Amino acid sequence: MASSMGECPVRKMNTGGGGTRNLDWWPNQLKVNILRQHTTVTNPLDAGFDYSEAFKKLDYDAVKADLHKVMTDSKEWWPADFGHYGGLFVRMAWHSSGTYRLFDGRGGGGQGQQRFAPLNSWPDNVSLDKARRLLWPVKQKYGNKISWADLMLLTGNVALESMGVKTEGFAGGRADTFEAEESVYWGAEGTWLGNEDRYSRGNEGVADSGVVDGQQSEKEHKDIHSRDLEKPLAAAHMGLIYVNPEGPDGIPDPVAAGRDIRTTFGRMAMNDYETVALIAGGHAFGKTHGAGPADNVGKEPQDAPLEQQGLGWTNSYKSGKGPDTITSGLEVIWTSTPTKWSNHYLEYMYKYEWELTKSPAGANQWTAKTDDMIIPDAYDSSKKHKPTMLTTDIALRYDKDYDKVSRHFLEHPDELHDAFAKAWFKLLHRDMGPRSRWLGPEIPAEVHIWEDPVPKAEHPTLSESDISSLKKEILDAGVEPTKLIRTAFASASTFRGSDKRGGANGARIRLEPQKDWEINNPSELKEVLGALEKIQQKSGKVSMADLIVLAGTAAVEKAAGVQVPFTGGRTDASQEQTDATTFEHLYPSRDAFRNYGKSTERVKTEQFMIDRAHLLTLTAPEMVVLLGGMRALNANWDGSNVGVLTKNPGKLSNDFFVNLLSTETVWNPKNGDQELFEGVDRQSKKTVWQASRADLIIGAHPELRAVAEIYACDDAKEKFNKDFVKVWHKIMDLDRFDVP
Ligand code: HEB
């Protein structure tokens, strides 16, 4: 492990892929790479491999039986605490799903990303390399019929069941990825456990750093009570799932810890009730590991020597495992029955007073002021300990609002059990999208609001002739076709591939909050919906959700002069089926495709465009085609002509590309903010066009320009229309997991 003195830690490899790369030369260049992940060149499975089909062949009961066996089959190379791996596996599943955040739907356990960097090496994931390796024989036995993503979560679920929790059930359906996901913003810090970039300060906060030593702790202390965590982050430090267990920035202040917990758990849409249930339920099991000083622990998996074969954190303290394990550096056992469900966590929390102590590794933790030696040792049955807790645990008592919930659960242990089971199910499944994606025999009957449910189909499938007569009626209704296009796009493009929320199904564009979003142009939306409602009532056979998409489809068809595919079968959700608060996070605060929104201090318009394209699961060529087509169709959110580089707005053509790449136009910024540009004709010196950053990046970025060139060529007119129609249809159907 030790590197020889004076050797540069970065090796200057001189083979393919080595040397200084574009990103090193131009760190601010627009990164298109997140649009080309998880493609056929990274996925080793056969081209037609369909995970849901494979999963259906899985002997589900057999896997569960095998997992039950694994729980107590302690291995010499990584012995099980208390003879049961339950705690470790629950933590593995929780850390897998717990990276989810509500703001962009990214993170979460849906892709099996804990196998890859950075998550495989996050300081908060220490020892989970061992947990996954313990599962390898099971993975190997069942092969492609169960993904790592599903297996890790199912194992956590089975662990709970084996320790006496009646879970709500389990749904499979998370297909694996085979490369590190690059799209998630985990923060800007360059150090593990750093947090220098993620907080802005609240009112009484301290803005200046560089305070002198003596005052530092007092000022910092004030600071941890008032700072604001940067969006979309849901963790207090780089490399943590949520919060620092010792308290904010290591300061053992349970009230401040409560504040951090509320912020971070809130960012995955867990309220106080669910948060207390999750923590009190989770820490009913297992132990923490800090047998000795942290400097015994070697490199994380990503940087560990080859011969360790993907395992990291080699521990040179005594045996390096079992009783000598160092994971978090904390040494806490919460209850007297760490492998059995109980309410002891809360019972002890309130029964005892707590004093600040140090773990053998020197970390801040709390010990009960008592002589009660009631806690078993994980390896020595003759030894007993006093109850211990983390700062973040006792936060559930010392934070006023958590205290109320904790006391309530203390008095109602059965309710804690059910609340835990429910919150756990939500934790594991909330980024899976609609129920139609869920697989397996253990899907609970109860439908949850966070699933964004839509009703079952109430209309028979539309026939071809229904579709064509409806299209005719729509186009004859006297609404400008571009408005129909904008509405259909607005309805469908809320979809995000990250957590599979949003989309046209449900027609939630009629409901709060979407109906009032500025980008949806509420007054225009009202006009369109009003006209479509009349048609719907008259027809009696079609949902509004279908009609909104069909209207856009009819209008695109008319503009393109080619047929546009349409898949019916959507249904209309009610306001009661819609969690308006969490839907607010689907708001496209920037949408390049409709020329909506501008750069911020940190993010340029074109970077927002890539982010949005990624959520829409578009490739770079699809993104370029979509943008060019939307401009030709005159589909800006406000009807402006920015980027509408055509003399025939409303007609689908490749004009946007032809005019953007024309050597006869010179572009100049119009305002100081570099958001709006004017295109001046070289000959006449007249301003002929206006364009946004999103428009001009297509001509400026070499890779996007290369795509634009394809579409601007004389031989591409047909191809462009065909490709636009294809991406349009893709967007309309992004949420149609119900369609085979
Ligand atoms: Fe937990 C463990 C912290 C939440 C479940 N944790 C743990 C630890 C720590 C923690 C530090 C230790 C690690 C080692 O090993 O050393 N958590 C924490 C925090 C939080 C939490 C800070 C927030 C507040 N958990 C949680 C949840 C859950 C959990 C929510 C579920 C649901 N954990 C857990 C478990 C464990 C832990 C089960 C045990 C593990 C073993 O045993 O291994």
mmCIF file of C-alpha atoms in Angstrom, residues 295-612:
data_model
loop_
_atom_site.group_PDB
_atom_site.id
_atom_site.type_symbol
_atom_site.label_atom_id
_atom_site.label_comp_id
_atom_site.label_asym_id
_atom_site.label_seq_id
_atom_site.Cartn_x
_atom_site.Cartn_y
_atom_site.Cartn_z
ATOM 1 C CA ASP A 295 -5.321 4.781 10.507
ATOM 2 C CA ASN A 296 -5.345 0.980 10.489
ATOM 3 C CA VAL A 297 -7.662 1.070 7.514
ATOM 4 C CA GLY A 298 -6.217 0.818 4.012
ATOM 5 C CA LYS A 299 -7.293 2.167 0.666
ATOM 6 C CA GLU A 300 -10.905 2.155 -0.496
ATOM 7 C CA PRO A 301 -11.821 -0.421 -3.188
ATOM 8 C CA GLN A 302 -11.305 1.939 -6.119
ATOM 9 C CA ASP A 303 -7.721 2.601 -5.108
ATOM 10 C CA ALA A 304 -6.856 -0.701 -3.444
ATOM 11 C CA PRO A 305 -4.199 -3.030 -4.846
ATOM 12 C CA LEU A 306 -5.137 -5.356 -7.652
ATOM 13 C CA GLU A 307 -4.737 -8.491 -5.594
ATOM 14 C CA GLN A 308 -7.573 -7.418 -3.336
ATOM 15 C CA GLN A 309 -9.909 -8.031 -6.241
ATOM 16 C CA GLY A 310 -12.322 -5.204 -5.664
ATOM 17 C CA LEU A 311 -12.305 -5.326 -1.893
ATOM 18 C CA GLY A 312 -10.919 -2.359 -0.006
ATOM 19 C CA TRP A 313 -10.361 -0.967 3.462
ATOM 20 C CA THR A 314 -7.996 -3.698 4.591
ATOM 21 C CA ASN A 315 -7.769 -3.401 8.334
ATOM 22 C CA SER A 316 -4.433 -4.008 9.990
ATOM 23 C CA TYR A 317 -5.839 -3.750 13.512
ATOM 24 C CA LYS A 318 -5.430 -7.167 15.170
ATOM 25 C CA SER A 319 -7.439 -9.716 13.157
ATOM 26 C CA GLY A 320 -8.887 -6.921 10.995
ATOM 27 C CA LYS A 321 -12.378 -8.390 11.122
ATOM 28 C CA GLY A 322 -15.055 -9.629 13.507
ATOM 29 C CA PRO A 323 -14.460 -7.987 16.889
ATOM 30 C CA ASP A 324 -11.629 -5.915 15.388
ATOM 31 C CA THR A 325 -13.636 -4.403 12.556
ATOM 32 C CA ILE A 326 -13.276 -0.708 11.817
ATOM 33 C CA THR A 327 -16.023 0.705 9.655
ATOM 34 C CA SER A 328 -17.375 4.054 10.814
ATOM 35 C CA GLY A 329 -14.943 4.320 13.672
ATOM 36 C CA LEU A 330 -17.874 4.421 16.069
ATOM 37 C CA GLU A 331 -18.479 1.600 18.510
ATOM 38 C CA VAL A 332 -22.145 1.476 19.358
ATOM 39 C CA ILE A 333 -24.653 -1.307 19.946
ATOM 40 C CA TRP A 334 -28.135 0.062 20.297
ATOM 41 C CA THR A 335 -30.197 -2.733 21.771
ATOM 42 C CA SER A 336 -30.005 -5.912 23.796
ATOM 43 C CA THR A 337 -31.387 -7.906 20.838
ATOM 44 C CA PRO A 338 -29.463 -6.711 17.769
ATOM 45 C CA THR A 339 -30.722 -9.507 15.531
ATOM 46 C CA LYS A 340 -34.364 -9.334 16.558
ATOM 47 C CA TRP A 341 -36.966 -6.655 15.980
ATOM 48 C CA SER A 342 -37.801 -4.747 19.137
ATOM 49 C CA ASN A 343 -38.638 -1.316 20.442
ATOM 50 C CA HIS A 344 -35.600 -1.268 22.708
ATOM 51 C CA TYR A 345 -33.964 1.495 20.730
ATOM 52 C CA LEU A 346 -36.579 4.020 21.805
ATOM 53 C CA GLU A 347 -37.058 2.424 25.208
ATOM 54 C CA TYR A 348 -33.403 2.909 26.081
ATOM 55 C CA MET A 349 -33.283 6.299 24.455
ATOM 56 C CA TYR A 350 -35.792 7.579 26.995
ATOM 57 C CA LYS A 351 -34.966 5.355 29.923
ATOM 58 C CA TYR A 352 -31.388 6.589 30.196
ATOM 59 C CA GLU A 353 -29.617 9.880 30.257
ATOM 60 C CA TRP A 354 -26.645 10.063 27.937
ATOM 61 C CA GLU A 355 -23.104 11.234 28.351
ATOM 62 C CA LEU A 356 -20.642 12.080 25.645
ATOM 63 C CA THR A 357 -17.903 9.462 25.337
ATOM 64 C CA LYS A 358 -15.340 8.410 22.766
ATOM 65 C CA SER A 359 -15.155 5.257 20.725
ATOM 66 C CA PRO A 360 -11.868 3.314 20.767
ATOM 67 C CA ALA A 361 -11.196 5.076 17.474
ATOM 68 C CA GLY A 362 -11.677 8.433 19.159
ATOM 69 C CA ALA A 363 -15.052 9.351 17.673
ATOM 70 C CA ASN A 364 -17.823 11.153 19.556
ATOM 71 C CA GLN A 365 -20.610 8.910 20.741
ATOM 72 C CA TRP A 366 -22.923 8.610 23.731
ATOM 73 C CA THR A 367 -23.080 6.131 26.602
ATOM 74 C CA ALA A 368 -26.027 5.590 28.949
ATOM 75 C CA LYS A 369 -25.453 6.893 32.486
ATOM 76 C CA THR A 370 -26.213 3.591 34.126
ATOM 77 C CA ASP A 371 -24.692 0.499 35.576
ATOM 78 C CA ASP A 372 -27.014 -1.669 33.508
ATOM 79 C CA MET A 373 -24.787 -3.983 31.539
ATOM 80 C CA ILE A 374 -27.512 -5.224 29.238
ATOM 81 C CA ILE A 375 -25.976 -5.113 25.797
ATOM 82 C CA PRO A 376 -24.480 -8.320 24.401
ATOM 83 C CA ASP A 377 -21.056 -8.442 22.803
ATOM 84 C CA ALA A 378 -20.985 -9.390 19.139
ATOM 85 C CA TYR A 379 -18.379 -12.127 19.663
ATOM 86 C CA ASP A 380 -17.874 -12.823 23.340
ATOM 87 C CA SER A 381 -20.957 -14.149 25.076
ATOM 88 C CA SER A 382 -19.388 -13.614 28.495
ATOM 89 C CA LYS A 383 -19.051 -9.866 27.920
ATOM 90 C CA LYS A 384 -21.781 -7.229 28.385
ATOM 91 C CA HIS A 385 -21.884 -3.512 27.614
ATOM 92 C CA LYS A 386 -23.786 -0.398 28.527
ATOM 93 C CA PRO A 387 -26.266 0.966 25.963
ATOM 94 C CA THR A 388 -24.685 3.341 23.455
ATOM 95 C CA MET A 389 -26.003 5.739 20.832
ATOM 96 C CA LEU A 390 -24.817 8.059 18.071
ATOM 97 C CA THR A 391 -25.333 11.807 18.195
ATOM 98 C CA THR A 392 -27.793 11.411 15.335
ATOM 99 C CA ASP A 393 -29.696 8.831 17.382
ATOM 100 C CA ILE A 394 -30.251 10.970 20.419
ATOM 101 C CA ALA A 395 -31.247 13.746 18.036
ATOM 102 C CA LEU A 396 -34.538 11.865 17.841
ATOM 103 C CA ARG A 397 -35.067 12.772 21.478
ATOM 104 C CA TYR A 398 -33.458 16.202 21.711
ATOM 105 C CA ASP A 399 -35.005 17.689 18.590
ATOM 106 C CA LYS A 400 -38.407 18.987 19.721
ATOM 107 C CA ASP A 401 -40.405 17.695 16.782
ATOM 108 C CA TYR A 402 -38.671 14.345 16.502
ATOM 109 C CA ASP A 403 -39.168 13.964 20.246
ATOM 110 C CA LYS A 404 -42.942 14.062 19.788
ATOM 111 C CA VAL A 405 -42.866 11.342 17.167
ATOM 112 C CA SER A 406 -40.340 9.237 19.092
ATOM 113 C CA ARG A 407 -42.433 9.347 22.274
ATOM 114 C CA HIS A 408 -45.499 8.419 20.303
ATOM 115 C CA PHE A 409 -43.728 5.376 18.885
ATOM 116 C CA LEU A 410 -42.366 4.555 22.322
ATOM 117 C CA GLU A 411 -45.917 4.253 23.543
ATOM 118 C CA HIS A 412 -47.170 2.508 20.397
ATOM 119 C CA PRO A 413 -44.594 -0.118 19.438
ATOM 120 C CA ASP A 414 -46.909 -1.805 16.951
ATOM 121 C CA GLU A 415 -47.346 1.436 15.155
ATOM 122 C CA LEU A 416 -43.563 1.839 14.969
ATOM 123 C CA HIS A 417 -43.328 -1.559 13.356
ATOM 124 C CA ASP A 418 -45.899 -0.713 10.705
ATOM 125 C CA ALA A 419 -44.533 2.767 10.127
ATOM 126 C CA PHE A 420 -41.049 1.325 9.703
ATOM 127 C CA ALA A 421 -42.245 -1.349 7.280
ATOM 128 C CA LYS A 422 -44.071 1.264 5.222
ATOM 129 C CA ALA A 423 -41.255 3.792 5.165
ATOM 130 C CA TRP A 424 -38.787 1.019 4.309
ATOM 131 C CA PHE A 425 -40.903 -0.094 1.379
ATOM 132 C CA LYS A 426 -41.064 3.474 0.129
ATOM 133 C CA LEU A 427 -37.311 3.854 0.561
ATOM 134 C CA LEU A 428 -36.642 0.818 -1.631
ATOM 135 C CA HIS A 429 -39.290 1.406 -4.286
ATOM 136 C CA ARG A 430 -39.872 5.082 -4.674
ATOM 137 C CA ASP A 431 -37.575 5.488 -7.664
ATOM 138 C CA MET A 432 -39.015 2.537 -9.565
ATOM 139 C CA GLY A 433 -41.750 4.425 -11.358
ATOM 140 C CA PRO A 434 -45.192 3.070 -12.137
ATOM 141 C CA ARG A 435 -46.401 -0.254 -10.808
ATOM 142 C CA SER A 436 -46.358 -1.661 -14.303
ATOM 143 C CA ARG A 437 -42.568 -1.897 -13.884
ATOM 144 C CA TRP A 438 -42.818 -3.887 -10.668
ATOM 145 C CA LEU A 439 -42.129 -7.593 -10.781
ATOM 146 C CA GLY A 440 -42.502 -10.622 -8.578
ATOM 147 C CA PRO A 441 -44.961 -12.317 -6.259
ATOM 148 C CA GLU A 442 -44.629 -9.944 -3.299
ATOM 149 C CA ILE A 443 -46.069 -6.704 -4.667
ATOM 150 C CA PRO A 444 -48.361 -5.239 -2.015
ATOM 151 C CA ALA A 445 -51.971 -4.633 -2.968
ATOM 152 C CA GLU A 446 -52.032 -1.214 -1.358
ATOM 153 C CA VAL A 447 -51.321 1.577 -3.818
ATOM 154 C CA HIS A 448 -49.221 4.425 -2.424
ATOM 155 C CA ILE A 449 -49.511 8.070 -3.356
ATOM 156 C CA TRP A 450 -45.751 8.257 -4.038
ATOM 157 C CA GLU A 451 -46.233 5.788 -6.895
ATOM 158 C CA ASP A 452 -48.075 8.534 -8.791
ATOM 159 C CA PRO A 453 -50.864 6.065 -9.531
ATOM 160 C CA VAL A 454 -53.078 6.267 -12.587
ATOM 161 C CA PRO A 455 -56.458 4.536 -12.795
ATOM 162 C CA LYS A 456 -56.988 1.344 -14.769
ATOM 163 C CA ALA A 457 -58.026 1.848 -18.379
ATOM 164 C CA GLU A 458 -61.682 2.783 -18.508
ATOM 165 C CA HIS A 459 -62.033 2.933 -22.259
ATOM 166 C CA PRO A 460 -61.668 0.188 -24.825
ATOM 167 C CA THR A 461 -58.631 0.553 -27.074
ATOM 168 C CA LEU A 462 -59.152 3.225 -29.695
ATOM 169 C CA SER A 463 -59.627 1.819 -33.165
ATOM 170 C CA GLU A 464 -57.765 3.224 -36.164
ATOM 171 C CA SER A 465 -60.917 4.936 -37.316
ATOM 172 C CA ASP A 466 -61.579 6.428 -33.855
ATOM 173 C CA ILE A 467 -58.071 7.830 -33.925
ATOM 174 C CA SER A 468 -58.406 9.384 -37.325
ATOM 175 C CA SER A 469 -61.786 10.926 -36.633
ATOM 176 C CA LEU A 470 -60.555 12.319 -33.310
ATOM 177 C CA LYS A 471 -57.517 13.807 -35.054
ATOM 178 C CA LYS A 472 -59.776 15.489 -37.546
ATOM 179 C CA GLU A 473 -61.987 16.901 -34.824
ATOM 180 C CA ILE A 474 -58.974 18.212 -32.964
ATOM 181 C CA LEU A 475 -57.546 19.989 -35.972
ATOM 182 C CA ASP A 476 -60.961 21.444 -36.764
ATOM 183 C CA ALA A 477 -61.441 22.786 -33.253
ATOM 184 C CA GLY A 478 -59.895 26.123 -34.116
ATOM 185 C CA VAL A 479 -56.844 25.888 -31.843
ATOM 186 C CA GLU A 480 -53.528 26.875 -33.389
ATOM 187 C CA PRO A 481 -51.565 23.655 -34.030
ATOM 188 C CA THR A 482 -48.383 24.934 -32.318
ATOM 189 C CA LYS A 483 -50.380 25.277 -29.124
ATOM 190 C CA LEU A 484 -51.357 21.633 -29.370
ATOM 191 C CA ILE A 485 -47.724 20.708 -29.874
ATOM 192 C CA ARG A 486 -46.597 22.762 -26.886
ATOM 193 C CA THR A 487 -49.268 21.244 -24.672
ATOM 194 C CA ALA A 488 -48.477 17.670 -25.651
ATOM 195 C CA PHE A 489 -44.784 18.294 -25.147
ATOM 196 C CA ALA A 490 -45.413 19.983 -21.793
ATOM 197 C CA SER A 491 -47.496 17.021 -20.713
ATOM 198 C CA ALA A 492 -45.039 14.311 -21.717
ATOM 199 C CA SER A 493 -41.717 15.995 -21.026
ATOM 200 C CA THR A 494 -42.079 16.119 -17.251
ATOM 201 C CA PHE A 495 -40.860 12.532 -17.409
ATOM 202 C CA ARG A 496 -37.523 11.820 -15.824
ATOM 203 C CA GLY A 497 -35.693 8.627 -16.536
ATOM 204 C CA SER A 498 -33.969 8.899 -13.160
ATOM 205 C CA ASP A 499 -36.953 7.929 -10.986
ATOM 206 C CA LYS A 500 -39.435 7.399 -13.808
ATOM 207 C CA ARG A 501 -41.860 9.980 -12.505
ATOM 208 C CA GLY A 502 -43.819 12.357 -14.695
ATOM 209 C CA GLY A 503 -44.929 11.883 -18.275
ATOM 210 C CA ALA A 504 -48.193 12.241 -20.139
ATOM 211 C CA ASN A 505 -50.052 9.347 -18.563
ATOM 212 C CA GLY A 506 -52.461 10.561 -15.896
ATOM 213 C CA ALA A 507 -52.885 13.902 -17.698
ATOM 214 C CA ARG A 508 -51.571 15.594 -14.590
ATOM 215 C CA ILE A 509 -51.000 18.711 -16.648
ATOM 216 C CA ARG A 510 -54.699 19.434 -15.864
ATOM 217 C CA LEU A 511 -53.952 19.324 -12.140
ATOM 218 C CA GLU A 512 -52.042 21.210 -9.515
ATOM 219 C CA PRO A 513 -49.237 22.082 -9.596
ATOM 220 C CA GLN A 514 -48.577 21.599 -13.318
ATOM 221 C CA LYS A 515 -51.549 23.547 -14.605
ATOM 222 C CA ASP A 516 -50.142 26.716 -13.086
ATOM 223 C CA TRP A 517 -46.507 26.351 -14.082
ATOM 224 C CA GLU A 518 -45.212 29.349 -15.977
ATOM 225 C CA ILE A 519 -43.486 27.175 -18.551
ATOM 226 C CA ASN A 520 -46.841 25.584 -19.373
ATOM 227 C CA ASN A 521 -48.247 28.970 -20.290
ATOM 228 C CA PRO A 522 -51.369 28.600 -18.106
ATOM 229 C CA SER A 523 -53.750 30.737 -20.143
ATOM 230 C CA GLU A 524 -52.842 28.977 -23.381
ATOM 231 C CA LEU A 525 -53.033 25.628 -21.614
ATOM 232 C CA LYS A 526 -56.534 26.452 -20.430
ATOM 233 C CA GLU A 527 -57.613 27.222 -23.979
ATOM 234 C CA VAL A 528 -56.192 23.951 -25.301
ATOM 235 C CA LEU A 529 -57.587 21.837 -22.489
ATOM 236 C CA GLY A 530 -60.989 23.499 -22.820
ATOM 237 C CA ALA A 531 -61.161 22.638 -26.501
ATOM 238 C CA LEU A 532 -59.996 19.073 -25.897
ATOM 239 C CA GLU A 533 -62.449 18.550 -23.052
ATOM 240 C CA LYS A 534 -65.315 19.323 -25.404
ATOM 241 C CA ILE A 535 -64.067 16.735 -27.845
ATOM 242 C CA GLN A 536 -63.590 14.236 -25.041
ATOM 243 C CA GLN A 537 -67.111 14.692 -23.740
ATOM 244 C CA LYS A 538 -68.565 14.318 -27.178
ATOM 245 C CA SER A 539 -66.556 11.201 -27.941
ATOM 246 C CA GLY A 540 -66.917 9.516 -24.559
ATOM 247 C CA LYS A 541 -64.240 6.995 -25.554
ATOM 248 C CA VAL A 542 -60.967 8.670 -24.866
ATOM 249 C CA SER A 543 -59.048 9.912 -21.841
ATOM 250 C CA MET A 544 -57.751 13.452 -21.668
ATOM 251 C CA ALA A 545 -54.261 12.027 -21.323
ATOM 252 C CA ASP A 546 -54.579 10.306 -24.691
ATOM 253 C CA LEU A 547 -56.299 13.260 -26.242
ATOM 254 C CA ILE A 548 -53.548 15.685 -25.221
ATOM 255 C CA VAL A 549 -50.927 13.449 -26.829
ATOM 256 C CA LEU A 550 -53.113 12.788 -29.850
ATOM 257 C CA ALA A 551 -53.596 16.523 -30.338
ATOM 258 C CA GLY A 552 -49.852 17.069 -30.431
ATOM 259 C CA THR A 553 -49.450 14.086 -32.688
ATOM 260 C CA ALA A 554 -52.074 15.344 -35.116
ATOM 261 C CA ALA A 555 -50.448 18.757 -35.188
ATOM 262 C CA VAL A 556 -46.966 17.322 -35.780
ATOM 263 C CA GLU A 557 -48.371 15.108 -38.511
ATOM 264 C CA LYS A 558 -49.884 18.084 -40.219
ATOM 265 C CA ALA A 559 -46.653 20.054 -39.881
ATOM 266 C CA ALA A 560 -44.468 17.165 -41.029
ATOM 267 C CA GLY A 561 -46.582 15.719 -43.766
ATOM 268 C CA VAL A 562 -45.755 12.225 -42.538
ATOM 269 C CA GLN A 563 -47.570 9.837 -40.259
ATOM 270 C CA VAL A 564 -46.729 10.020 -36.578
ATOM 271 C CA PRO A 565 -47.251 6.915 -34.471
ATOM 272 C CA PHE A 566 -49.635 7.103 -31.523
ATOM 273 C CA THR A 567 -50.014 4.649 -28.649
ATOM 274 C CA GLY A 568 -53.316 4.996 -26.831
ATOM 275 C CA GLY A 569 -54.347 3.598 -23.476
ATOM 276 C CA ARG A 570 -53.472 6.403 -21.070
ATOM 277 C CA THR A 571 -55.835 7.239 -18.228
ATOM 278 C CA ASP A 572 -56.594 10.360 -16.216
ATOM 279 C CA ALA A 573 -55.399 10.726 -12.637
ATOM 280 C CA SER A 574 -57.313 12.748 -10.083
ATOM 281 C CA GLN A 575 -55.941 15.482 -7.864
ATOM 282 C CA GLU A 576 -56.215 13.082 -4.902
ATOM 283 C CA GLN A 577 -53.921 10.661 -6.713
ATOM 284 C CA THR A 578 -51.359 13.395 -7.171
ATOM 285 C CA ASP A 579 -48.801 14.389 -4.577
ATOM 286 C CA ALA A 580 -48.719 18.059 -5.549
ATOM 287 C CA THR A 581 -45.838 18.879 -3.203
ATOM 288 C CA THR A 582 -43.385 16.364 -4.591
ATOM 289 C CA PHE A 583 -44.608 16.982 -8.134
ATOM 290 C CA GLU A 584 -43.335 20.500 -7.754
ATOM 291 C CA HIS A 585 -39.834 19.045 -8.146
ATOM 292 C CA LEU A 586 -40.639 17.910 -11.659
ATOM 293 C CA TYR A 587 -40.853 21.527 -12.692
ATOM 294 C CA PRO A 588 -38.520 22.081 -15.626
ATOM 295 C CA SER A 589 -36.948 25.281 -14.337
ATOM 296 C CA ARG A 590 -34.940 25.348 -17.581
ATOM 297 C CA ASP A 591 -36.047 23.778 -20.814
ATOM 298 C CA ALA A 592 -33.919 24.364 -23.856
ATOM 299 C CA PHE A 593 -36.415 22.589 -26.099
ATOM 300 C CA ARG A 594 -38.948 25.337 -25.443
ATOM 301 C CA ASN A 595 -36.306 28.042 -24.930
ATOM 302 C CA TYR A 596 -37.279 28.527 -21.332
ATOM 303 C CA GLY A 597 -35.003 29.838 -18.596
ATOM 304 C CA LYS A 598 -31.446 31.110 -18.410
ATOM 305 C CA SER A 599 -28.051 30.370 -16.965
ATOM 306 C CA THR A 600 -27.358 30.736 -13.287
ATOM 307 C CA GLU A 601 -24.054 31.739 -11.792
ATOM 308 C CA ARG A 602 -22.950 28.116 -11.768
ATOM 309 C CA VAL A 603 -24.842 26.448 -14.580
ATOM 310 C CA LYS A 604 -25.073 27.611 -18.166
ATOM 311 C CA THR A 605 -28.237 27.243 -20.212
ATOM 312 C CA GLU A 606 -26.612 24.596 -22.383
ATOM 313 C CA GLN A 607 -25.599 22.601 -19.321
ATOM 314 C CA PHE A 608 -29.206 22.670 -18.189
ATOM 315 C CA MET A 609 -30.065 21.408 -21.666
ATOM 316 C CA ILE A 610 -27.842 18.362 -21.230
ATOM 317 C CA ASP A 611 -29.295 17.717 -17.779
ATOM 318 C CA ARG A 612 -32.838 17.837 -19.168
#
